[in-house]
Coordinates of C-alpha atoms in Angstrom, one line a residue:
X1 CA 14.0 17.5 47.8
X2 CA 16.9 19.9 47.7
X3 CA 18.9 19.5 44.5
X4 CA 22.7 19.5 44.8
X5 CA 24.4 18.7 41.4
X6 CA 27.8 20.3 41.4
X7 CA 28.3 22.3 38.2
X8 CA 25.4 20.9 36.2
X9 CA 22.4 23.2 35.9
X10 CA 19.3 20.9 36.2
X11 CA 17.0 23.0 34.1
X12 CA 16.4 23.2 30.4
X13 CA 17.6 26.4 28.6
X14 CA 14.0 27.3 27.7
X15 CA 13.1 27.0 31.4
X16 CA 16.1 29.2 32.4
X17 CA 14.7 32.0 30.1
X18 CA 11.3 31.7 31.6
X19 CA 12.7 31.7 35.1
X20 CA 14.6 34.9 34.4
X21 CA 11.6 36.6 33.0
X22 CA 9.6 35.5 36.0
X23 CA 12.2 37.0 38.3
X24 CA 12.0 40.4 36.8
X25 CA 10.4 41.2 33.4
X26 CA 12.5 43.2 30.9
X27 CA 11.4 46.5 29.3
X28 CA 11.1 44.4 26.1
X29 CA 10.6 40.7 26.9
X30 CA 10.4 39.9 23.2
X31 CA 13.8 41.4 22.6
X32 CA 15.3 39.3 25.4
X33 CA 13.8 36.2 23.9
X34 CA 15.2 37.1 20.5
X35 CA 18.6 37.6 22.1
X36 CA 18.4 34.1 23.7
X37 CA 17.3 32.5 20.4
X38 CA 20.2 34.1 18.4
X39 CA 22.7 33.1 21.1
X40 CA 21.5 29.5 20.9
X41 CA 21.9 29.5 17.2
X42 CA 25.5 30.7 17.5
X43 CA 26.3 27.9 19.9
X44 CA 24.4 25.3 17.8
X45 CA 26.6 26.2 14.8
X46 CA 29.8 25.8 16.8
X47 CA 28.7 22.5 18.2
X48 CA 27.7 21.1 14.8
X49 CA 31.3 21.6 13.8
X50 CA 32.5 19.8 17.0
X51 CA 30.1 16.9 16.3
X52 CA 31.6 16.5 12.8
X53 CA 35.1 16.4 14.2
X54 CA 34.1 13.8 16.7
X55 CA 32.4 11.6 14.0
X56 CA 35.6 11.8 11.9
X57 CA 37.8 10.9 14.9
X58 CA 35.6 8.0 16.0
X59 CA 35.0 6.4 12.6
X60 CA 38.0 4.1 12.7
X61 CA 37.1 3.0 16.2
X62 CA 33.4 2.6 15.8
X63 CA 32.5 -1.1 16.5
X64 CA 29.0 -0.6 15.0
X65 CA 30.3 1.0 11.7
X66 CA 28.2 0.1 8.6
X67 CA 30.2 2.1 6.1
X68 CA 33.3 1.2 4.1
X69 CA 36.6 3.1 3.9
X70 CA 37.3 3.9 0.2
X71 CA 40.7 2.7 -1.0
X72 CA 43.2 5.5 -1.4
X73 CA 41.3 8.0 0.8
X74 CA 42.9 8.3 4.3
X75 CA 40.6 8.5 7.2
X76 CA 40.9 11.1 10.0
X77 CA 43.2 10.2 12.8
X78 CA 41.6 8.6 15.8
X79 CA 44.5 9.4 18.1
X80 CA 42.9 12.5 19.6
X81 CA 39.3 11.1 20.0
X82 CA 39.8 10.6 23.8
X83 CA 41.1 14.1 24.1
X84 CA 38.1 15.5 22.2
X85 CA 35.7 13.5 24.4
X86 CA 37.3 14.8 27.6
X87 CA 36.9 18.4 26.3
X88 CA 33.3 17.8 25.4
X89 CA 32.4 16.2 28.7
X90 CA 34.1 19.1 30.5
X91 CA 31.8 21.5 28.6
X92 CA 28.8 19.4 29.4
X93 CA 29.7 19.8 33.1
X94 CA 30.7 16.2 33.7
X95 CA 33.3 15.4 36.4
X96 CA 36.0 12.8 35.9
X97 CA 36.0 10.0 38.4
X98 CA 39.5 9.7 39.8
X99 CA 41.2 6.4 40.5
X100 CA 40.8 7.1 44.2
X101 CA 37.1 7.8 43.8
X102 CA 36.7 4.6 41.8
X103 CA 38.6 2.5 44.3
X104 CA 36.3 3.8 47.1
X105 CA 33.3 3.0 45.1
X106 CA 34.5 -0.5 44.6
X107 CA 35.0 -1.0 48.3
X108 CA 31.4 0.1 49.2
X109 CA 28.7 -2.5 49.6
X110 CA 26.6 -3.1 46.5
X111 CA 23.0 -1.9 46.6
X112 CA 21.9 -4.8 44.5
X113 CA 23.6 -7.4 46.8
X114 CA 26.1 -8.5 44.1
X115 CA 29.8 -9.1 44.3
X116 CA 31.4 -7.8 41.1
X117 CA 35.0 -8.1 39.9
X118 CA 36.7 -5.9 37.2
X119 CA 40.1 -6.8 35.7
X120 CA 41.7 -3.5 34.6
X121 CA 44.5 -5.3 32.9
X122 CA 42.1 -6.0 30.1
X123 CA 41.9 -2.2 29.2
X124 CA 44.3 -0.1 27.2
X125 CA 42.5 3.1 28.1
X126 CA 39.6 4.0 30.5
X127 CA 37.7 7.2 30.9
X128 CA 34.9 7.4 33.4
X129 CA 32.9 10.6 33.9
X130 CA 29.8 11.4 36.1
X131 CA 27.3 14.2 36.4
X132 CA 24.8 15.0 39.1
X133 CA 25.9 13.2 42.3
X134 CA 23.5 13.4 45.1
X135 CA 22.3 11.4 48.2
X136 CA 19.4 9.1 47.5
X137 CA 17.3 6.9 49.8
X138 CA 15.6 3.6 48.9
X139 CA 14.0 0.8 50.8
X140 CA 15.8 -2.6 50.4
X141 CA 14.3 -5.9 51.4
X142 CA 16.3 -8.1 53.8
X143 CA 15.9 -11.7 54.9
X144 CA 14.0 -12.9 51.8
X145 CA 11.6 -10.0 52.0
X146 CA 10.7 -10.5 55.7
X147 CA 12.3 -7.2 56.7
X148 CA 12.7 -3.8 54.9
X149 CA 15.5 -1.4 55.5
X150 CA 15.9 2.2 54.4
X151 CA 19.4 2.9 53.0
X152 CA 21.1 6.1 52.0
X153 CA 23.6 6.1 49.2
X154 CA 25.4 8.3 46.6
X155 CA 23.8 8.2 43.2
X156 CA 24.9 9.6 39.8
X157 CA 22.4 11.0 37.4
X158 CA 24.6 10.3 34.4
X159 CA 27.7 8.1 33.9
X160 CA 29.8 8.0 30.7
X161 CA 32.4 5.2 30.3
X162 CA 34.9 4.9 27.4
X163 CA 37.1 1.9 27.3
X164 CA 39.6 0.6 24.8
X165 CA 40.1 -3.1 25.2
X166 CA 43.5 -4.8 24.7
X167 CA 43.8 -7.3 21.9
X168 CA 44.3 -10.1 24.4
X169 CA 41.5 -9.0 26.8
X170 CA 39.8 -11.9 28.5
X171 CA 36.1 -11.5 27.7
X172 CA 34.5 -14.8 28.5
X173 CA 31.1 -14.1 26.9
X174 CA 32.2 -12.1 23.9
X175 CA 35.8 -13.0 22.8
X176 CA 35.1 -11.5 19.4
X177 CA 34.9 -8.0 21.0
X178 CA 38.6 -7.9 22.1
X179 CA 40.7 -5.0 20.8
X180 CA 37.7 -2.7 20.2
X181 CA 36.6 0.6 21.9
X182 CA 33.3 0.9 23.7
X183 CA 31.5 4.1 24.6
X184 CA 28.4 4.0 26.8
X185 CA 26.1 6.3 28.7
X186 CA 24.1 5.3 31.7
X187 CA 21.6 7.0 34.1
X188 CA 20.7 6.7 37.7
X189 CA 23.7 4.6 38.8
X190 CA 24.5 4.0 42.5
X191 CA 28.1 4.9 43.2
X192 CA 28.7 1.6 44.9
X193 CA 27.6 -0.3 41.8
X194 CA 29.8 1.4 39.3
X195 CA 31.6 -1.9 38.6
X196 CA 28.6 -3.3 36.7
X197 CA 29.1 -0.8 33.9
X198 CA 32.4 -2.4 32.7
X199 CA 32.3 -4.8 29.8
X200 CA 34.4 -7.5 31.6
X201 CA 32.6 -7.5 34.9
X202 CA 32.5 -11.0 36.5
X203 CA 29.9 -12.0 39.0
X204 CA 30.9 -13.6 42.2
X205 CA 29.1 -14.7 45.3
X206 CA 29.3 -12.9 48.7
X207 CA 30.1 -14.9 51.8
X208 CA 26.5 -14.8 52.9
X209 CA 25.3 -16.3 49.6
X210 CA 27.9 -19.1 49.9
X211 CA 26.7 -19.8 53.4
X212 CA 23.1 -19.8 52.4
X213 CA 23.9 -22.6 49.9
X214 CA 26.8 -24.3 51.7
X215 CA 25.3 -24.7 55.2
X216 CA 22.1 -26.5 54.1
X217 CA 24.1 -28.6 51.6
X218 CA 26.6 -29.6 54.4
X219 CA 23.7 -30.5 56.8
X220 CA 21.9 -32.4 54.1
X221 CA 25.1 -34.3 53.2
X222 CA 25.7 -35.3 56.7
X223 CA 22.1 -36.6 57.1
X224 CA 22.3 -38.4 53.7
X225 CA 25.6 -40.1 54.5
X226 CA 24.4 -41.2 57.9
X227 CA 21.3 -42.9 56.5
X228 CA 20.7 -44.1 53.0
X229 CA 23.9 -43.3 51.2
X230 CA 26.3 -44.0 54.1
X231 CA 25.9 -47.8 54.0
X232 CA 26.3 -47.9 50.2
X233 CA 29.4 -45.8 50.3
X234 CA 31.0 -48.1 52.9
X235 CA 30.2 -51.1 50.6
X236 CA 31.6 -49.2 47.6
X237 CA 34.7 -48.3 49.5
X238 CA 35.3 -51.9 50.4
X239 CA 34.8 -53.0 46.8
X240 CA 37.3 -50.4 45.5
X241 CA 39.8 -51.3 48.2
X242 CA 39.6 -55.1 47.3
X243 CA 39.9 -54.3 43.5
X244 CA 43.0 -52.1 44.1
X245 CA 44.6 -54.7 46.4
X246 CA 44.3 -52.6 49.5
X247 CA 42.2 -55.2 51.2
X248 CA 42.6 -59.0 51.2
X249 CA 39.1 -59.7 52.4
X250 CA 36.7 -60.4 49.4
X251 CA 33.3 -58.6 49.3
X252 CA 30.3 -60.7 48.5
X253 CA 28.0 -58.9 46.1
X254 CA 24.6 -60.4 46.1
X255 CA 21.6 -59.1 44.1
X256 CA 20.2 -57.2 47.1
X257 CA 23.7 -55.7 47.8
X258 CA 24.1 -54.6 44.2
X259 CA 20.7 -53.0 44.2
X260 CA 21.5 -51.2 47.4
X261 CA 24.8 -50.0 45.9
X262 CA 23.1 -48.7 42.8
X263 CA 20.5 -46.9 44.8
X264 CA 23.2 -45.4 47.0
X265 CA 25.2 -44.1 44.0
X266 CA 22.0 -42.8 42.4
X267 CA 21.2 -41.0 45.7
X268 CA 24.6 -39.5 45.9
X269 CA 24.4 -38.3 42.3
X270 CA 21.0 -36.8 42.9
X271 CA 22.2 -35.0 46.0
X272 CA 25.2 -33.5 44.2
X273 CA 23.1 -32.5 41.2
X274 CA 20.5 -30.8 43.5
X275 CA 23.2 -28.7 45.2
X276 CA 24.8 -27.8 41.9
X277 CA 21.4 -26.7 40.6
X278 CA 20.8 -24.6 43.7
X279 CA 24.2 -22.9 43.0
X280 CA 23.5 -22.3 39.3
X281 CA 19.9 -21.0 40.0
X282 CA 21.1 -18.5 42.6
X283 CA 23.8 -17.3 40.2
X284 CA 21.3 -17.0 37.4
X285 CA 19.0 -14.9 39.6
X286 CA 22.0 -12.6 40.3
X287 CA 22.8 -12.3 36.6
X288 CA 19.1 -11.5 35.9
X289 CA 19.2 -8.8 38.5
X290 CA 22.4 -7.3 36.9
X291 CA 20.9 -7.6 33.4
X292 CA 17.7 -5.9 34.3
X293 CA 19.4 -3.0 36.0
X294 CA 21.7 -2.4 33.1
X295 CA 18.8 -2.6 30.7
X296 CA 16.9 0.2 32.4
X297 CA 20.0 2.3 33.1
X298 CA 21.5 2.3 29.6
X299 CA 20.8 5.4 27.7
X300 CA 23.0 5.2 24.6
X301 CA 26.0 3.3 23.1
X302 CA 29.0 4.2 21.0
X303 CA 28.4 7.0 18.4
X304 CA 25.0 7.7 19.9
X305 CA 26.7 8.8 23.1
X306 CA 28.6 11.7 21.8
X307 CA 25.6 12.9 19.7
X308 CA 23.7 13.1 23.0
X309 CA 26.7 14.7 24.8
X310 CA 27.1 17.4 22.1
X311 CA 23.5 18.4 22.8
X312 CA 24.1 18.4 26.6
X313 CA 27.3 20.5 26.2
X314 CA 25.4 23.0 23.9
X315 CA 22.6 23.2 26.5
X316 CA 25.1 23.9 29.4
X317 CA 27.0 26.5 27.5
X318 CA 23.8 28.3 26.5
X319 CA 22.4 28.3 30.1
X320 CA 25.7 29.6 31.6
X321 CA 26.0 32.4 29.0
X322 CA 22.3 33.4 29.4
X323 CA 22.4 33.5 33.2
X324 CA 25.7 35.5 33.3
X325 CA 24.5 38.1 30.7
X326 CA 21.1 38.5 32.2
X327 CA 22.4 39.2 35.8
X328 CA 24.9 41.7 34.4
X329 CA 22.3 43.4 32.3
X330 CA 19.9 43.8 35.2
X331 CA 22.6 45.0 37.7
X332 CA 22.4 48.7 38.5
X333 CA 26.1 48.9 38.8
X334 CA 29.1 46.9 37.5
X335 CA 29.8 43.6 39.2
X336 CA 33.1 41.8 39.9
X337 CA 33.4 38.2 38.8
X338 CA 32.9 37.0 42.4
X339 CA 29.8 39.1 42.9
X340 CA 28.3 37.9 39.7
X341 CA 29.0 34.2 40.6
X342 CA 27.6 34.6 44.1
X343 CA 24.4 36.4 42.8
X344 CA 23.6 33.6 40.3
X345 CA 24.3 30.8 42.8
X346 CA 22.2 32.6 45.5
X347 CA 19.3 33.1 43.2
X348 CA 19.2 29.4 42.2
X349 CA 19.4 28.4 45.8
X350 CA 16.8 30.7 47.2
X351 CA 14.3 30.8 44.4
X352 CA 14.7 27.3 43.0
X353 CA 16.1 25.2 45.8
X354 CA 19.1 24.2 43.7
X355 CA 22.7 24.3 45.0
X356 CA 25.4 24.4 42.3
X357 CA 28.9 25.6 41.7
X358 CA 28.3 28.0 38.8
X359 CA 31.0 28.0 36.1
X360 CA 31.5 31.7 36.1
X361 CA 34.9 31.6 34.3
X362 CA 33.4 29.6 31.4
X363 CA 30.4 31.8 31.2
X364 CA 32.4 35.0 31.0
X365 CA 34.9 33.6 28.6
X366 CA 32.0 32.8 26.2
X367 CA 30.5 36.2 26.6
X368 CA 33.8 38.0 26.0
X369 CA 34.5 36.0 22.8
X370 CA 31.1 37.1 21.6
X371 CA 31.7 40.7 22.6
X372 CA 28.8 40.8 24.9
X373 CA 30.7 41.8 28.1
X374 CA 33.4 44.3 28.7
X375 CA 35.7 45.1 31.7
X376 CA 38.3 43.2 33.7
X377 CA 37.9 44.0 37.4
X378 CA 34.3 45.0 37.1
X379 CA 32.0 43.8 34.3
X380 CA 29.4 45.5 32.2
X381 CA 26.9 43.8 29.8
X382 CA 26.4 45.2 26.3
X383 CA 22.9 46.7 26.1
X384 CA 20.3 44.3 24.8
X385 CA 19.6 46.0 21.5
X386 CA 23.3 46.2 20.7
X387 CA 23.9 42.6 21.9
X388 CA 21.2 41.3 19.4
X389 CA 22.8 43.3 16.6
X390 CA 26.3 41.9 17.5
X391 CA 25.1 38.3 17.5
X392 CA 23.1 38.9 14.3
X393 CA 26.2 40.3 12.6
X394 CA 28.3 37.3 13.8
X395 CA 25.7 34.9 12.4
X396 CA 25.7 36.7 9.0
X397 CA 29.5 36.5 8.8
X398 CA 30.0 32.9 9.9
X399 CA 30.9 31.6 6.4
X400 CA 33.5 34.3 5.9
X401 CA 35.3 34.4 9.2
X402 CA 37.6 31.6 10.3
X403 CA 37.9 32.3 14.1
X404 CA 34.9 30.5 15.5
X405 CA 34.1 30.1 19.2

């Protein structure tokens, strides 16, 4: 299957190194591996600092916090947590889902045959980011499993949702969670079912589900009223009318009539209870379907999410820098930014059946900050031996310099 994942590079950084060496071995493969290892260490140091900043900013918001805030020691401000998260997600090659995209997703038919409702008035702040959108096909059963249909739909590899609930948010199941922030990471989410990820999602019934319950109930009610229950209801109506003074004609209530009336009322109650049970059971099956899907799609929650995202961002940054440096190093002549971008994208498409929009500006920006690339209109890579020495010197001086990446 052809992979199309926008900016995200769907290979591990170790695999990228091996893929590059397979493409064309270097004069010194061990030196290139050493370069990649030192480069990864540099990025790891920088992202460790980012992780600590995120932990400090999130601490006052964390609903799962198990530590206390010492009296007299001010905590870090949480005001910029959302801004830091957006920056991190951008570096991890996530794309923000716009309001228009979200509205279109809400209007699409649910793959899981559910009707979901989200009240955005419950939220003070909402961030929704996705990565790895592609077309997927699945076989869906129809007509109680009697017929199977193949459907094609848009699917996301990863979805990150950050919401800050209002203090007066209407969470029916968990009223104690109002006013908190929630951060969640999901995998393999159909675009049409993005609503199920929100904490205040309410489950409703589609028209077809209402008809499946309502039509048999109506037919059964007509039959019941015209047979056993009907006569008892006429008698009950006559009694009520006489007691309320609406009818002057008294109703004789013999033992047999009373038993028939009780049987009729019991039959009516049994019929109503059966239809109510059918409704509740169908709704419970829908809730079970929703719960099962969320269980298998949830990857992480709250603080665990940005720990994972920091690792993702570090991976993406490393892969972009390694690819850009490697292609420049191997080029027999200087390349322009456009030529370098096209060469990397073409190689991934032709050799690895992977279509992406390579982040050439981010890659070159990182390499320039590290002093591994020179030139403006045309670009040259620092020779491999000198590049290893430059990275090694930067690593040695980390605790004396203040201008990190």
